[in-house]
mmCIF file of C-alpha atoms in Angstrom:
data_model
loop_
_atom_site.group_PDB
_atom_site.id
_atom_site.type_symbol
_atom_site.label_atom_id
_atom_site.label_comp_id
_atom_site.label_asym_id
_atom_site.label_seq_id
_atom_site.Cartn_x
_atom_site.Cartn_y
_atom_site.Cartn_z
ATOM 1 C CA UNK K 1 203.978 53.269 119.995
ATOM 2 C CA UNK K 2 201.470 55.577 121.504
ATOM 3 C CA UNK K 3 203.536 58.021 121.445
ATOM 4 C CA UNK K 4 204.920 57.981 118.289
ATOM 5 C CA UNK K 5 201.100 57.317 117.034
ATOM 6 C CA UNK K 6 199.919 60.804 118.717
ATOM 7 C CA UNK K 7 203.381 62.192 117.343
ATOM 8 C CA UNK K 8 202.629 61.011 113.364
ATOM 9 C CA UNK K 9 199.215 61.511 113.494
ATOM 10 C CA UNK K 10 198.439 65.226 113.455
ATOM 11 C CA UNK K 11 201.254 66.011 110.855
ATOM 12 C CA UNK K 12 199.576 63.375 108.360
ATOM 13 C CA UNK K 13 196.763 64.891 109.063
ATOM 14 C CA UNK K 14 197.860 68.186 107.551
ATOM 15 C CA UNK K 15 200.065 67.228 104.814
ATOM 16 C CA UNK K 16 196.515 65.214 103.518
ATOM 17 C CA UNK K 17 194.898 68.849 104.420
ATOM 18 C CA UNK K 18 197.464 70.492 102.638
ATOM 19 C CA UNK K 19 197.184 67.750 99.478
ATOM 20 C CA UNK K 20 193.812 68.538 99.377
ATOM 21 C CA UNK K 21 194.144 72.368 99.609
ATOM 22 C CA UNK K 22 196.908 71.753 96.405
ATOM 23 C CA UNK K 23 194.287 69.453 94.263
ATOM 24 C CA UNK K 24 191.158 72.029 95.052
ATOM 25 C CA UNK K 25 192.939 75.389 94.247
ATOM 26 C CA UNK K 26 194.607 73.713 91.298
ATOM 27 C CA UNK K 27 190.810 72.391 89.615
ATOM 28 C CA UNK K 28 189.910 75.805 90.461
ATOM 29 C CA UNK K 29 191.474 77.273 88.929
ATOM 30 C CA UNK K 30 192.420 75.216 86.058
ATOM 31 C CA UNK K 31 188.198 75.281 85.743
ATOM 32 C CA UNK K 32 188.558 79.205 86.037
ATOM 33 C CA UNK K 33 191.293 79.353 83.145
ATOM 34 C CA UNK K 34 192.327 76.679 81.655
ATOM 35 C CA UNK K 35 194.984 74.193 82.113
ATOM 36 C CA UNK K 36 197.985 75.938 80.624
ATOM 37 C CA UNK K 37 197.346 79.855 81.600
ATOM 38 C CA UNK K 38 198.293 77.971 84.778
ATOM 39 C CA UNK K 39 201.283 77.654 86.534
ATOM 40 C CA UNK K 40 202.526 76.007 90.180
ATOM 41 C CA UNK K 41 203.612 79.352 91.711
ATOM 42 C CA UNK K 42 199.982 80.880 91.662
ATOM 43 C CA UNK K 43 198.194 77.676 92.854
ATOM 44 C CA UNK K 44 200.841 77.855 95.480
ATOM 45 C CA UNK K 45 199.799 81.597 95.859
ATOM 46 C CA UNK K 46 195.929 80.882 95.889
ATOM 47 C CA UNK K 47 196.328 77.554 98.560
ATOM 48 C CA UNK K 48 198.694 80.164 100.407
ATOM 49 C CA UNK K 49 201.234 77.471 100.335
ATOM 50 C CA UNK K 50 205.359 77.668 99.151
ATOM 51 C CA UNK K 51 205.694 76.896 95.872
ATOM 52 C CA UNK K 52 208.568 74.083 97.527
ATOM 53 C CA UNK K 53 206.472 72.875 99.655
ATOM 54 C CA UNK K 54 203.753 72.306 96.738
ATOM 55 C CA UNK K 55 206.850 69.896 95.350
ATOM 56 C CA UNK K 56 206.787 68.311 97.934
ATOM 57 C CA UNK K 57 203.469 66.510 97.039
ATOM 58 C CA UNK K 58 203.603 66.839 93.392
ATOM 59 C CA UNK K 59 206.544 67.228 91.372
ATOM 60 C CA UNK K 60 205.040 68.682 88.302
ATOM 61 C CA UNK K 61 201.442 70.361 87.657
ATOM 62 C CA UNK K 62 200.400 67.561 85.194
ATOM 63 C CA UNK K 63 200.357 65.051 88.327
ATOM 64 C CA UNK K 64 198.599 67.273 90.230
ATOM 65 C CA UNK K 65 196.294 67.880 87.327
ATOM 66 C CA UNK K 66 196.905 63.683 86.898
ATOM 67 C CA UNK K 67 195.415 63.865 90.473
ATOM 68 C CA UNK K 68 192.155 65.775 90.048
ATOM 69 C CA UNK K 69 190.956 63.365 86.656
ATOM 70 C CA UNK K 70 191.689 59.803 89.350
ATOM 71 C CA UNK K 71 189.706 61.894 91.309
ATOM 72 C CA UNK K 72 186.481 62.828 88.507
ATOM 73 C CA UNK K 73 187.158 58.996 86.892
ATOM 74 C CA UNK K 74 186.540 57.131 89.807
ATOM 75 C CA UNK K 75 182.991 59.105 90.145
ATOM 76 C CA UNK K 76 182.420 58.557 87.014
ATOM 77 C CA UNK K 77 183.045 54.399 88.136
ATOM 78 C CA UNK K 78 180.438 55.469 90.644
ATOM 79 C CA UNK K 79 177.920 57.107 89.149
ATOM 80 C CA UNK K 80 178.083 54.730 86.168
ATOM 81 C CA UNK K 81 177.943 51.216 88.968
ATOM 82 C CA UNK K 82 174.659 52.934 90.802
ATOM 83 C CA UNK K 83 172.863 53.130 87.526
ATOM 84 C CA UNK K 84 173.817 50.055 86.693
ATOM 85 C CA UNK K 85 172.898 48.306 89.071
ATOM 86 C CA UNK K 86 170.057 50.371 89.283
ATOM 87 C CA UNK K 87 169.021 49.460 86.304
ATOM 88 C CA UNK K 88 169.422 45.857 86.626
ATOM 89 C CA UNK K 89 167.042 45.202 89.111
ATOM 90 C CA UNK K 90 164.304 47.886 87.658
ATOM 91 C CA UNK K 91 161.791 46.054 85.089
ATOM 92 C CA UNK K 92 162.070 49.400 83.374
ATOM 93 C CA UNK K 93 161.869 49.113 79.286
ATOM 94 C CA UNK K 94 164.517 49.410 76.545
ATOM 95 C CA UNK K 95 163.348 53.212 76.381
ATOM 96 C CA UNK K 96 163.309 54.504 80.279
ATOM 97 C CA UNK K 97 167.162 52.495 80.751
ATOM 98 C CA UNK K 98 168.015 54.818 77.502
ATOM 99 C CA UNK K 99 167.359 57.828 78.830
ATOM 100 C CA UNK K 100 168.601 57.336 81.927
ATOM 101 C CA UNK K 101 171.518 56.849 80.595
ATOM 102 C CA UNK K 102 171.622 60.219 78.723
ATOM 103 C CA UNK K 103 170.005 62.041 81.583
ATOM 104 C CA UNK K 104 173.021 60.757 84.360
ATOM 105 C CA UNK K 105 174.787 61.251 81.487
ATOM 106 C CA UNK K 106 174.010 65.122 81.210
ATOM 107 C CA UNK K 107 174.351 64.969 84.426
ATOM 108 C CA UNK K 108 177.922 64.482 85.140
ATOM 109 C CA UNK K 109 179.030 66.362 82.283
ATOM 110 C CA UNK K 110 177.188 69.226 83.114
ATOM 111 C CA UNK K 111 178.334 69.058 86.652
ATOM 112 C CA UNK K 112 182.144 69.414 85.554
ATOM 113 C CA UNK K 113 181.081 71.110 82.264
ATOM 114 C CA UNK K 114 184.687 73.059 82.646
ATOM 115 C CA UNK K 115 186.705 70.455 84.414
ATOM 116 C CA UNK K 116 185.165 68.024 80.686
ATOM 117 C CA UNK K 117 186.674 70.907 78.464
ATOM 118 C CA UNK K 118 190.504 70.797 79.495
ATOM 119 C CA UNK K 119 189.814 67.632 79.527
ATOM 120 C CA UNK K 120 188.563 67.014 75.325
ATOM 121 C CA UNK K 121 191.569 69.660 75.239
ATOM 122 C CA UNK K 122 194.453 67.973 76.579
ATOM 123 C CA UNK K 123 193.741 64.769 75.298
ATOM 124 C CA UNK K 124 194.270 65.283 71.768
ATOM 125 C CA UNK K 125 198.323 65.589 72.848
ATOM 126 C CA UNK K 126 197.871 64.208 76.417
ATOM 127 C CA UNK K 127 198.855 60.581 76.431
ATOM 128 C CA UNK K 128 196.960 60.633 79.824
ATOM 129 C CA UNK K 129 194.483 62.060 78.961
ATOM 130 C CA UNK K 130 193.663 60.694 76.659
ATOM 131 C CA UNK K 131 194.036 56.962 78.337
ATOM 132 C CA UNK K 132 191.373 58.426 80.440
ATOM 133 C CA UNK K 133 188.957 59.660 78.710
ATOM 134 C CA UNK K 134 188.975 56.079 76.762
ATOM 135 C CA UNK K 135 188.107 54.491 80.203
ATOM 136 C CA UNK K 136 185.053 56.030 80.971
ATOM 137 C CA UNK K 137 183.795 55.875 77.361
ATOM 138 C CA UNK K 138 184.261 51.882 77.637
ATOM 139 C CA UNK K 139 183.052 52.132 80.567
ATOM 140 C CA UNK K 140 180.062 53.357 79.577
ATOM 141 C CA UNK K 141 179.619 50.553 76.619
ATOM 142 C CA UNK K 142 179.476 47.946 79.240
ATOM 143 C CA UNK K 143 177.444 49.745 81.029
ATOM 144 C CA UNK K 144 174.734 49.645 78.080
ATOM 145 C CA UNK K 145 176.232 45.843 77.397
ATOM 146 C CA UNK K 146 175.336 44.049 80.501
ATOM 147 C CA UNK K 147 172.156 46.618 79.752
ATOM 148 C CA UNK K 148 171.846 45.149 76.412
ATOM 149 C CA UNK K 149 172.652 41.191 77.654
ATOM 150 C CA UNK K 150 169.423 41.106 79.937
ATOM 151 C CA UNK K 151 167.289 41.937 77.598
ATOM 152 C CA UNK K 152 169.006 39.653 74.414
ATOM 153 C CA UNK K 153 165.226 37.798 73.716
ATOM 154 C CA UNK K 154 163.958 41.589 72.935
ATOM 155 C CA UNK K 155 166.046 42.981 70.560
ATOM 156 C CA UNK K 156 165.880 41.975 66.978
ATOM 157 C CA UNK K 157 170.717 42.684 66.408
ATOM 158 C CA UNK K 158 172.316 39.587 66.544
ATOM 159 C CA UNK K 159 175.924 41.531 67.363
ATOM 160 C CA UNK K 160 175.410 42.547 70.833
ATOM 161 C CA UNK K 161 178.606 44.539 71.209
ATOM 162 C CA UNK K 162 178.957 45.737 68.486
ATOM 163 C CA UNK K 163 175.112 46.710 68.778
ATOM 164 C CA UNK K 164 176.971 48.186 72.610
ATOM 165 C CA UNK K 165 179.017 50.205 70.826
ATOM 166 C CA UNK K 166 177.332 51.601 68.230
ATOM 167 C CA UNK K 167 174.158 52.926 70.341
ATOM 168 C CA UNK K 168 177.252 54.081 73.065
ATOM 169 C CA UNK K 169 178.700 56.308 69.856
ATOM 170 C CA UNK K 170 174.923 57.840 69.314
ATOM 171 C CA UNK K 171 174.883 58.901 72.383
ATOM 172 C CA UNK K 172 177.182 60.224 73.182
ATOM 173 C CA UNK K 173 177.272 62.827 70.684
ATOM 174 C CA UNK K 174 173.540 64.012 71.594
ATOM 175 C CA UNK K 175 174.455 63.854 74.885
ATOM 176 C CA UNK K 176 178.118 65.920 74.090
ATOM 177 C CA UNK K 177 175.563 68.261 72.116
ATOM 178 C CA UNK K 178 173.068 68.713 74.912
ATOM 179 C CA UNK K 179 175.759 69.345 77.319
ATOM 180 C CA UNK K 180 178.430 71.115 75.946
ATOM 181 C CA UNK K 181 176.668 73.101 72.441
ATOM 182 C CA UNK K 182 174.016 75.803 72.215
ATOM 183 C CA UNK K 183 171.180 74.640 70.961
ATOM 184 C CA UNK K 184 167.830 75.547 68.791
ATOM 185 C CA UNK K 185 166.304 72.227 69.995
ATOM 186 C CA UNK K 186 165.530 71.941 73.765
ATOM 187 C CA UNK K 187 166.688 69.213 74.856
ATOM 188 C CA UNK K 188 163.631 67.055 75.587
ATOM 189 C CA UNK K 189 162.938 67.013 72.372
ATOM 190 C CA UNK K 190 166.242 65.692 71.592
ATOM 191 C CA UNK K 191 166.390 63.104 73.934
ATOM 192 C CA UNK K 192 163.108 61.849 72.520
ATOM 193 C CA UNK K 193 163.490 61.748 69.525
ATOM 194 C CA UNK K 194 166.995 60.207 70.301
ATOM 195 C CA UNK K 195 165.390 56.681 71.954
ATOM 196 C CA UNK K 196 163.173 56.489 69.806
ATOM 197 C CA UNK K 197 165.824 55.996 66.448
ATOM 198 C CA UNK K 198 168.123 53.564 69.070
ATOM 199 C CA UNK K 199 164.296 51.323 70.058
ATOM 200 C CA UNK K 200 163.898 50.950 66.674
ATOM 201 C CA UNK K 201 167.712 50.340 65.460
ATOM 202 C CA UNK K 202 166.600 48.045 68.312
ATOM 203 C CA UNK K 203 163.805 46.171 69.039
ATOM 204 C CA UNK K 204 162.886 47.082 64.891
ATOM 205 C CA UNK K 205 159.915 48.535 65.849
#
């Protein structure tokens, strides 16, 4: 058994490295050129492997992209869970929570700007990509809802679930505008007024 293990471990390690190389190379090409402008042959050449070797790990380009999306989604969830954990253990007020949430999402978008662009494009035609995007949106709504539950007694709204959905829609719209558009109004002003608007809606101030 020990002899077999010593034989298989290097192969498993090489296999994992090759898979990582394919995924990393594909993400770089997708972000640089766009998903539809990249072929599996181009990925294989850029990764310095044979096309047969690529197909050993991934049957087509879509499965590579879905692997990239799954990893992106897992990192997204990790960020949200950490933010929510910190928020639930913090005594900071609603304004701090909302501003922190928006800045966290903006940073996440900006760190993966090109990938987010491809996700948005593909979500219009690919159900699997659309489903992943929907999961991310649901996760943000859950983050907002759980925080609202913690401060239920301070809020003037009656339907917390609906309020979380409305708040998310507003936040998401402004976040996308800040992260992906050219704005005449600077980020700080947009964030401040969005937080003020949500505070008035939730607290009646």
